[in-house]
Amino acid sequence: METKEKIEKLLVENGYKCNADGRKFIADRVGALTPRQLDPEKWLPILKYVEENFGFTNDDCLFYATKGGKSAVTGHDLYALPEVYNPVLVVFSGMMTAHLCAFEAIRFYAKKYYKLLPILAIGKGGNKGLYEEVFNRPQGLMVEAEYQAYLNLLDQLAPRNYVHANEQVCADTDTAGNFDELYKFAKAAEKPVTFVLCSGNFSYDKRLLAEFMLKAEEPQYSDVKMDFAIAHCPIITKLHVVDGRLSEIMLGYIAASIGPMMKDTITFDGKTSSEHPERYLMPGMDKVDWAMLQELIAEYSNMGWPNYSELLYGTDHKKAVLDIILADLRARGSFSSTSYDEELLKDLNDYIKFLGGRYWGQDEQEFLAYLCNTPDEHYF
């Protein structure tokens, strides 16, 4: 109670700011809080409900009009990706499960088509300052930027020339966002591209599509043809890293993925009440049991914004901000810069054992043969 009162006073002092600087202001003066004990029997059914309603898989398909003509987005099981024109597997989202999901997709694509799936790792910074101490280090696995963390991890599994083939797209530090990085890549490729999005996050699919599809219709992107496919990543709770097990961090990612789905939307036929629509209103959102998700969105949103709770549940702004700050401080208590690297290495070692050993060479044809000889069993 004393801590809560102290936080409330600090919020008043700082004008109830809830951005990265506002969260850091509180964290520097209060410190991290002890993470909550999470009951799998309570949370796993909720995670399954989220996957069923916010995932995009089993050959789901949406078409939408762009300046370059009609484009399609499709959803596919991680282990059953189709052959599409000029595919690029995009590893991103900041979730430290994406690299393992991507490698599973690469393995089974190789087994089915005897081809290497090109990869592109993107993502510049951490989430809302939460990971500042992790990325701002001179060395380590999870350092500098999200894309660099993925490249560091994939270097442990695949030939460096293959892993880094498309790294130049991330060399700058001024990219406005993930979509702009994809546009930049497609423009440089000078040919139509199908981006196969692999986020490692089972709850992120429809949010990605809702925002990317709307973005693709803006005139400045009309000179390239980009299609999108989702490589749907399943629920993952067996890893050591906090992103891959039931934790404050995992629930924070989920809350941030689903919380915005009813905010600043526009329908596919152009109806909106927002002055600045940010995403499409995706099919089925009107049938979601948002009451079932209230605790998740309101009390575990350590990477989201208070207006999700305000919009969905009528929460008072000051209480919504306080809930976000408390979730942020508990999330900070669930990891450290060193623990992230330690847990990531444990997960890598477990995965390499499952594969029967890692590939040590640099020849892509040998690597392709290695992938085809890895176990037929799914890791996730």
GROMACS .gro file of C-alpha atoms in nm:
model
  380
    1MET     CA    1   0.000   0.000   0.000
    2GLU     CA    2   0.287   0.239   0.078
    3THR     CA    3   0.438   0.168  -0.262
    4LYS     CA    4   0.108   0.232  -0.439
    5GLU     CA    5   0.064   0.563  -0.256
    6LYS     CA    6   0.419   0.663  -0.347
    7ILE     CA    7   0.352   0.581  -0.713
    8GLU     CA    8   0.029   0.782  -0.711
    9LYS     CA    9   0.214   1.085  -0.572
   10LEU     CA   10   0.485   1.050  -0.835
   11LEU     CA   11   0.222   1.024  -1.109
   12VAL     CA   12   0.066   1.349  -0.992
   13GLU     CA   13   0.412   1.510  -0.987
   14ASN     CA   14   0.484   1.390  -1.341
   15GLY     CA   15   0.142   1.467  -1.489
   16TYR     CA   16   0.033   1.102  -1.521
   17LYS     CA   17   0.272   1.047  -1.811
   18CYS     CA   18   0.269   0.688  -1.932
   19ASN     CA   19   0.517   0.692  -2.220
   20ALA     CA   20   0.868   0.546  -2.199
   21ASP     CA   21   1.001   0.851  -2.014
   22GLY     CA   22   0.704   0.851  -1.776
   23ARG     CA   23   0.751   0.485  -1.691
   24LYS     CA   24   1.123   0.533  -1.641
   25PHE     CA   25   1.055   0.831  -1.413
   26ILE     CA   26   0.857   0.603  -1.180
   27ALA     CA   27   1.090   0.305  -1.210
   28ASP     CA   28   1.397   0.513  -1.120
   29ARG     CA   29   1.228   0.626  -0.799
   30VAL     CA   30   1.041   0.312  -0.695
   31GLY     CA   31   1.239   0.024  -0.839
   32ALA     CA   32   1.109  -0.303  -0.976
   33LEU     CA   33   0.824  -0.486  -0.804
   34THR     CA   34   0.794  -0.857  -0.737
   35PRO     CA   35   0.622  -1.039  -1.026
   36ARG     CA   36   0.287  -1.202  -0.956
   37GLN     CA   37   0.243  -1.578  -0.921
   38LEU     CA   38   0.056  -1.698  -1.230
   39ASP     CA   39  -0.167  -2.006  -1.218
   40PRO     CA   40  -0.150  -2.208  -1.544
   41GLU     CA   41  -0.497  -2.354  -1.483
   42LYS     CA   42  -0.635  -2.000  -1.487
   43TRP     CA   43  -0.430  -1.853  -1.770
   44LEU     CA   44  -0.386  -2.130  -2.026
   45PRO     CA   45  -0.758  -2.139  -2.121
   46ILE     CA   46  -0.743  -1.761  -2.166
   47LEU     CA   47  -0.436  -1.793  -2.390
   48LYS     CA   48  -0.618  -2.054  -2.598
   49TYR     CA   49  -0.918  -1.824  -2.633
   50VAL     CA   50  -0.688  -1.543  -2.745
   51GLU     CA   51  -0.522  -1.767  -3.004
   52GLU     CA   52  -0.857  -1.877  -3.143
   53ASN     CA   53  -0.979  -1.519  -3.184
   54PHE     CA   54  -0.664  -1.323  -3.266
   55GLY     CA   55  -0.456  -1.580  -3.451
   56PHE     CA   56  -0.469  -1.608  -3.830
   57THR     CA   57  -0.399  -1.954  -3.966
   58ASN     CA   58  -0.544  -2.265  -4.133
   59ASP     CA   59  -0.523  -2.099  -4.476
   60ASP     CA   60  -0.731  -1.796  -4.372
   61CYS     CA   61  -0.732  -1.531  -4.644
   62LEU     CA   62  -0.825  -1.164  -4.680
   63PHE     CA   63  -0.814  -0.953  -4.996
   64TYR     CA   64  -0.784  -0.576  -5.002
   65ALA     CA   65  -0.739  -0.306  -5.262
   66THR     CA   66  -0.413  -0.112  -5.288
   67LYS     CA   67  -0.290   0.149  -5.533
   68GLY     CA   68  -0.093  -0.125  -5.703
   69GLY     CA   69  -0.398  -0.348  -5.743
   70LYS     CA   70  -0.560  -0.616  -5.531
   71SER     CA   71  -0.336  -0.774  -5.267
   72ALA     CA   72  -0.389  -1.071  -5.042
   73VAL     CA   73  -0.297  -1.169  -4.690
   74THR     CA   74  -0.303  -1.533  -4.592
   75GLY     CA   75  -0.254  -1.721  -4.268
   76HIS     CA   76  -0.071  -2.051  -4.240
   77ASP     CA   77   0.047  -2.297  -3.981
   78LEU     CA   78   0.413  -2.242  -3.897
   79TYR     CA   79   0.482  -2.595  -4.017
   80ALA     CA   80   0.284  -2.579  -4.341
   81LEU     CA   81   0.392  -2.271  -4.530
   82PRO     CA   82   0.299  -2.271  -4.899
   83GLU     CA   83   0.527  -2.188  -5.189
   84VAL     CA   84   0.462  -1.824  -5.281
   85TYR     CA   85   0.635  -1.581  -5.514
   86ASN     CA   86   0.958  -1.430  -5.380
   87PRO     CA   87   0.904  -1.525  -5.014
   88VAL     CA   88   1.096  -1.356  -4.733
   89LEU     CA   89   1.054  -1.482  -4.377
   90VAL     CA   90   1.038  -1.173  -4.154
   91VAL     CA   91   1.165  -1.233  -3.799
   92PHE     CA   92   1.051  -0.953  -3.571
   93SER     CA   93   0.818  -0.822  -3.295
   94GLY     CA   94   1.072  -0.808  -3.012
   95MET     CA   95   0.955  -1.137  -2.866
   96MET     CA   96   1.250  -1.364  -2.794
   97THR     CA   97   1.070  -1.670  -2.926
   98ALA     CA   98   1.060  -1.549  -3.287
   99HIS     CA   99   1.402  -1.684  -3.385
  100LEU     CA  100   1.317  -2.040  -3.279
  101CYS     CA  101   0.979  -2.023  -3.453
  102ALA     CA  102   1.153  -1.894  -3.764
  103PHE     CA  103   1.403  -2.178  -3.760
  104GLU     CA  104   1.120  -2.429  -3.732
  105ALA     CA  105   0.958  -2.268  -4.037
  106ILE     CA  106   1.292  -2.279  -4.223
  107ARG     CA  107   1.342  -2.648  -4.133
  108PHE     CA  108   1.005  -2.764  -4.258
  109TYR     CA  109   1.010  -2.543  -4.567
  110ALA     CA  110   1.342  -2.709  -4.655
  111LYS     CA  111   1.200  -3.056  -4.591
  112LYS     CA  112   0.895  -2.992  -4.811
  113TYR     CA  113   1.045  -2.792  -5.100
  114TYR     CA  114   1.422  -2.851  -5.068
  115LYS     CA  115   1.475  -2.475  -5.066
  116LEU     CA  116   1.616  -2.227  -4.818
  117LEU     CA  117   1.359  -1.969  -4.712
  118PRO     CA  118   1.523  -1.623  -4.724
  119ILE     CA  119   1.507  -1.436  -4.393
  120LEU     CA  120   1.492  -1.072  -4.289
  121ALA     CA  121   1.527  -0.965  -3.925
  122ILE     CA  122   1.382  -0.623  -3.840
  123GLY     CA  123   1.306  -0.411  -3.534
  124LYS     CA  124   1.506  -0.122  -3.395
  125GLY     CA  125   1.447  -0.078  -3.023
  126GLY     CA  126   1.295  -0.221  -2.708
  127ASN     CA  127   0.936  -0.184  -2.594
  128LYS     CA  128   0.851   0.147  -2.423
  129GLY     CA  129   1.190   0.165  -2.254
  130LEU     CA  130   1.123  -0.157  -2.062
  131TYR     CA  131   1.433  -0.322  -2.210
  132GLU     CA  132   1.668  -0.024  -2.196
  133GLU     CA  133   1.917  -0.200  -1.969
  134VAL     CA  134   1.918  -0.503  -2.198
  135PHE     CA  135   1.976  -0.336  -2.534
  136ASN     CA  136   2.211  -0.063  -2.408
  137ARG     CA  137   2.506  -0.292  -2.338
  138PRO     CA  138   2.842  -0.327  -2.514
  139GLN     CA  139   2.806  -0.701  -2.573
  140GLY     CA  140   2.569  -0.992  -2.531
  141LEU     CA  141   2.305  -1.181  -2.727
  142MET     CA  142   2.019  -0.939  -2.674
  143VAL     CA  143   2.189  -0.607  -2.741
  144GLU     CA  144   2.171  -0.294  -2.957
  145ALA     CA  145   1.833  -0.363  -3.125
  146GLU     CA  146   1.574  -0.633  -3.172
  147TYR     CA  147   1.695  -0.729  -3.519
  148GLN     CA  148   2.052  -0.758  -3.391
  149ALA     CA  149   1.939  -0.993  -3.115
  150TYR     CA  150   1.768  -1.217  -3.372
  151LEU     CA  151   2.077  -1.220  -3.594
  152ASN     CA  152   2.298  -1.305  -3.296
  153LEU     CA  153   2.073  -1.596  -3.205
  154LEU     CA  154   2.029  -1.728  -3.558
  155ASP     CA  155   2.409  -1.716  -3.601
  156GLN     CA  156   2.416  -2.003  -3.349
  157LEU     CA  157   2.198  -2.215  -3.577
  158ALA     CA  158   2.274  -2.132  -3.940
  159PRO     CA  159   2.553  -2.014  -4.175
  160ARG     CA  160   2.642  -1.651  -4.121
  161ASN     CA  161   2.619  -1.559  -4.490
  162TYR     CA  162   2.263  -1.694  -4.499
  163VAL     CA  163   2.159  -1.526  -4.173
  164HIS     CA  164   2.303  -1.186  -4.269
  165ALA     CA  165   2.217  -1.184  -4.641
  166ASN     CA  166   1.952  -0.913  -4.597
  167GLU     CA  167   2.099  -0.730  -4.298
  168GLN     CA  168   2.166  -0.411  -4.494
  169VAL     CA  169   1.799  -0.316  -4.474
  170CYS     CA  170   1.840  -0.259  -4.101
  171ALA     CA  171   2.169  -0.070  -4.115
  172ASP     CA  172   2.009   0.272  -4.063
  173THR     CA  173   1.866   0.393  -3.731
  174ASP     CA  174   1.600   0.629  -3.866
  175THR     CA  175   1.338   0.387  -3.999
  176ALA     CA  176   0.989   0.497  -3.897
  177GLY     CA  177   0.862   0.147  -3.823
  178ASN     CA  178   0.840  -0.217  -3.924
  179PHE     CA  179   0.625  -0.150  -4.229
  180ASP     CA  180   0.871   0.107  -4.360
  181GLU     CA  181   1.153  -0.143  -4.330
  182LEU     CA  182   0.958  -0.391  -4.540
  183TYR     CA  183   0.879  -0.126  -4.798
  184LYS     CA  184   1.245  -0.031  -4.816
  185PHE     CA  185   1.340  -0.395  -4.871
  186ALA     CA  186   1.076  -0.448  -5.142
  187LYS     CA  187   1.180  -0.129  -5.321
  188ALA     CA  188   1.545  -0.236  -5.321
  189ALA     CA  189   1.447  -0.583  -5.448
  190GLU     CA  190   1.282  -0.425  -5.754
  191LYS     CA  191   1.031  -0.708  -5.775
  192PRO     CA  192   0.711  -0.815  -5.599
  193VAL     CA  193   0.774  -0.969  -5.256
  194THR     CA  194   0.566  -1.190  -5.027
  195PHE     CA  195   0.655  -1.114  -4.667
  196VAL     CA  196   0.592  -1.415  -4.443
  197LEU     CA  197   0.556  -1.260  -4.097
  198CYS     CA  198   0.698  -1.466  -3.810
  199SER     CA  199   0.656  -1.288  -3.476
  200GLY     CA  200   0.682  -1.573  -3.228
  201ASN     CA  201   0.358  -1.436  -3.080
  202PHE     CA  202   0.037  -1.636  -3.119
  203SER     CA  203  -0.177  -1.331  -3.030
  204TYR     CA  204  -0.025  -1.079  -3.273
  205ASP     CA  205  -0.148  -1.199  -3.614
  206LYS     CA  206  -0.468  -1.000  -3.659
  207ARG     CA  207  -0.321  -0.684  -3.513
  208LEU     CA  208  -0.035  -0.705  -3.763
  209LEU     CA  209  -0.272  -0.748  -4.053
  210ALA     CA  210  -0.515  -0.482  -3.931
  211GLU     CA  211  -0.235  -0.224  -3.933
  212PHE     CA  212  -0.022  -0.344  -4.226
  213MET     CA  213  -0.316  -0.374  -4.467
  214LEU     CA  214  -0.428  -0.019  -4.396
  215LYS     CA  215  -0.072   0.111  -4.420
  216ALA     CA  216  -0.023  -0.057  -4.757
  217GLU     CA  217  -0.300   0.157  -4.907
  218GLU     CA  218  -0.116   0.485  -4.844
  219PRO     CA  219  -0.002   0.649  -5.170
  220GLN     CA  220   0.368   0.659  -5.078
  221TYR     CA  221   0.382   0.279  -5.090
  222SER     CA  222   0.210   0.241  -5.427
  223ASP     CA  223   0.525   0.189  -5.632
  224VAL     CA  224   0.593  -0.162  -5.496
  225LYS     CA  225   0.390  -0.483  -5.481
  226MET     CA  226   0.390  -0.638  -5.134
  227ASP     CA  227   0.180  -0.933  -5.025
  228PHE     CA  228   0.171  -1.059  -4.668
  229ALA     CA  229   0.138  -1.405  -4.518
  230ILE     CA  230   0.127  -1.496  -4.152
  231ALA     CA  231   0.337  -1.783  -4.024
  232HIS     CA  232   0.118  -1.848  -3.723
  233CYS     CA  233   0.327  -1.925  -3.416
  234PRO     CA  234   0.157  -2.149  -3.156
  235ILE     CA  235   0.128  -2.086  -2.783
  236ILE     CA  236   0.472  -2.143  -2.631
  237THR     CA  237   0.508  -2.194  -2.257
  238LYS     CA  238   0.794  -2.443  -2.224
  239LEU     CA  239   1.097  -2.218  -2.273
  240HIS     CA  240   1.332  -2.068  -2.014
  241VAL     CA  241   1.316  -1.711  -2.146
  242VAL     CA  242   1.037  -1.501  -1.994
  243ASP     CA  243   0.880  -1.442  -2.337
  244GLY     CA  244   0.836  -1.818  -2.379
  245ARG     CA  245   0.677  -1.912  -2.048
  246LEU     CA  246   0.386  -1.785  -1.842
  247SER     CA  247   0.516  -1.456  -1.703
  248GLU     CA  248   0.451  -1.085  -1.664
  249ILE     CA  249   0.640  -1.028  -1.990
  250MET     CA  250   0.441  -1.284  -2.187
  251LEU     CA  251   0.106  -1.150  -2.068
  252GLY     CA  252   0.228  -0.797  -2.141
  253TYR     CA  253   0.298  -0.891  -2.502
  254ILE     CA  254  -0.048  -1.045  -2.535
  255ALA     CA  255  -0.224  -0.747  -2.379
  256ALA     CA  256  -0.039  -0.509  -2.612
  257SER     CA  257  -0.128  -0.727  -2.911
  258ILE     CA  258  -0.503  -0.747  -2.855
  259GLY     CA  259  -0.572  -0.427  -2.659
  260PRO     CA  260  -0.570  -0.188  -2.960
  261MET     CA  261  -0.797  -0.397  -3.183
  262MET     CA  262  -1.107  -0.180  -3.124
  263LYS     CA  263  -0.921   0.153  -3.116
  264ASP     CA  264  -0.909   0.395  -3.413
  265THR     CA  265  -1.051   0.139  -3.654
  266ILE     CA  266  -1.196   0.167  -4.002
  267THR     CA  267  -1.415  -0.094  -4.169
  268PHE     CA  268  -1.320  -0.251  -4.501
  269ASP     CA  269  -1.593  -0.044  -4.669
  270GLY     CA  270  -1.449   0.279  -4.529
  271LYS     CA  271  -1.668   0.354  -4.225
  272THR     CA  272  -1.496   0.505  -3.921
  273SER     CA  273  -1.560   0.735  -3.627
  274SER     CA  274  -1.189   0.807  -3.582
  275GLU     CA  275  -1.022   1.121  -3.716
  276HIS     CA  276  -0.703   0.922  -3.768
  277PRO     CA  277  -0.777   0.552  -3.828
  278GLU     CA  278  -0.481   0.331  -3.744
  279ARG     CA  279  -0.610  -0.016  -3.831
  280TYR     CA  280  -0.886  -0.209  -3.999
  281LEU     CA  281  -1.170  -0.348  -3.790
  282MET     CA  282  -1.092  -0.715  -3.836
  283PRO     CA  283  -1.364  -0.977  -3.890
  284GLY     CA  284  -1.491  -1.133  -3.568
  285MET     CA  285  -1.385  -0.858  -3.329
  286ASP     CA  286  -1.749  -0.783  -3.251
  287LYS     CA  287  -1.791  -1.141  -3.126
  288VAL     CA  288  -1.492  -1.140  -2.888
  289ASP     CA  289  -1.577  -1.176  -2.518
  290TRP     CA  290  -1.388  -0.866  -2.412
  291ALA     CA  291  -1.509  -0.905  -2.051
  292MET     CA  292  -1.318  -1.233  -2.034
  293LEU     CA  293  -1.002  -1.044  -2.129
  294GLN     CA  294  -1.042  -0.748  -1.891
  295GLU     CA  295  -0.790  -0.855  -1.628
  296LEU     CA  296  -0.534  -0.938  -1.895
  297ILE     CA  297  -0.568  -0.606  -2.080
  298ALA     CA  298  -0.619  -0.380  -1.777
  299GLU     CA  299  -0.376  -0.529  -1.524
  300TYR     CA  300  -0.097  -0.691  -1.727
  301SER     CA  301  -0.045  -0.437  -2.005
  302ASN     CA  302   0.317  -0.352  -1.928
  303MET     CA  303   0.381  -0.263  -2.294
  304GLY     CA  304   0.045  -0.111  -2.384
  305TRP     CA  305  -0.143   0.211  -2.323
  306PRO     CA  306  -0.413   0.308  -2.073
  307ASN     CA  307  -0.662   0.404  -2.344
  308TYR     CA  308  -0.717   0.036  -2.426
  309SER     CA  309  -0.869  -0.014  -2.082
  310GLU     CA  310  -1.051   0.317  -2.099
  311LEU     CA  311  -1.210   0.233  -2.434
  312LEU     CA  312  -1.299  -0.129  -2.367
  313TYR     CA  313  -1.398  -0.110  -2.001
  314GLY     CA  314  -1.469   0.254  -1.920
  315THR     CA  315  -1.178   0.267  -1.676
  316ASP     CA  316  -1.095   0.605  -1.524
  317HIS     CA  317  -0.782   0.748  -1.687
  318LYS     CA  318  -0.582   0.785  -1.365
  319LYS     CA  319  -0.660   0.428  -1.258
  320ALA     CA  320  -0.574   0.300  -1.606
  321VAL     CA  321  -0.236   0.475  -1.591
  322LEU     CA  322  -0.170   0.340  -1.242
  323ASP     CA  323  -0.249  -0.014  -1.360
  324ILE     CA  324  -0.005   0.026  -1.649
  325ILE     CA  325   0.271   0.155  -1.421
  326LEU     CA  326   0.222  -0.128  -1.171
  327ALA     CA  327   0.236  -0.383  -1.455
  328ASP     CA  328   0.549  -0.214  -1.590
  329LEU     CA  329   0.727  -0.233  -1.253
  330ARG     CA  330   0.633  -0.600  -1.207
  331ALA     CA  331   0.761  -0.673  -1.555
  332ARG     CA  332   1.092  -0.505  -1.469
  333GLY     CA  333   1.117  -0.739  -1.172
  334SER     CA  334   1.087  -1.046  -1.395
  335PHE     CA  335   1.418  -1.013  -1.584
  336SER     CA  336   1.763  -0.859  -1.594
  337SER     CA  337   2.004  -0.803  -1.881
  338THR     CA  338   2.211  -1.103  -1.775
  339SER     CA  339   1.911  -1.329  -1.711
  340TYR     CA  340   1.785  -1.270  -2.065
  341ASP     CA  341   2.112  -1.391  -2.216
  342GLU     CA  342   2.132  -1.686  -1.976
  343GLU     CA  343   1.778  -1.797  -2.054
  344LEU     CA  344   1.823  -1.750  -2.428
  345LEU     CA  345   2.136  -1.968  -2.420
  346LYS     CA  346   1.952  -2.240  -2.228
  347ASP     CA  347   1.676  -2.237  -2.488
  348LEU     CA  348   1.929  -2.248  -2.773
  349ASN     CA  349   2.113  -2.540  -2.615
  350ASP     CA  350   1.789  -2.733  -2.559
  351TYR     CA  351   1.686  -2.671  -2.918
  352ILE     CA  352   2.024  -2.775  -3.061
  353LYS     CA  353   2.002  -3.100  -2.862
  354PHE     CA  354   1.657  -3.158  -3.012
  355LEU     CA  355   1.800  -3.103  -3.361
  356GLY     CA  356   2.073  -3.357  -3.294
  357GLY     CA  357   2.349  -3.096  -3.307
  358ARG     CA  358   2.407  -2.764  -3.479
  359TYR     CA  359   2.540  -2.697  -3.827
  360TRP     CA  360   2.894  -2.560  -3.807
  361GLY     CA  361   2.978  -2.494  -4.172
  362GLN     CA  362   2.909  -2.203  -4.407
  363ASP     CA  363   2.799  -2.384  -4.724
  364GLU     CA  364   2.429  -2.324  -4.796
  365GLN     CA  365   2.376  -2.649  -4.986
  366GLU     CA  366   2.526  -2.846  -4.698
  367PHE     CA  367   2.305  -2.649  -4.460
  368LEU     CA  368   2.000  -2.736  -4.671
  369ALA     CA  369   2.091  -3.105  -4.651
  370TYR     CA  370   2.141  -3.069  -4.274
  371LEU     CA  371   1.790  -2.919  -4.236
  372CYS     CA  372   1.635  -3.204  -4.432
  373ASN     CA  373   1.800  -3.454  -4.198
  374THR     CA  374   1.682  -3.291  -3.875
  375PRO     CA  375   1.396  -3.463  -3.687
  376ASP     CA  376   1.051  -3.464  -3.848
  377GLU     CA  377   0.903  -3.388  -3.507
  378HIS     CA  378   0.770  -3.036  -3.442
  379TYR     CA  379   0.948  -2.854  -3.160
  380PHE     CA  380   0.640  -2.643  -3.075
   0.00000   0.00000   0.00000
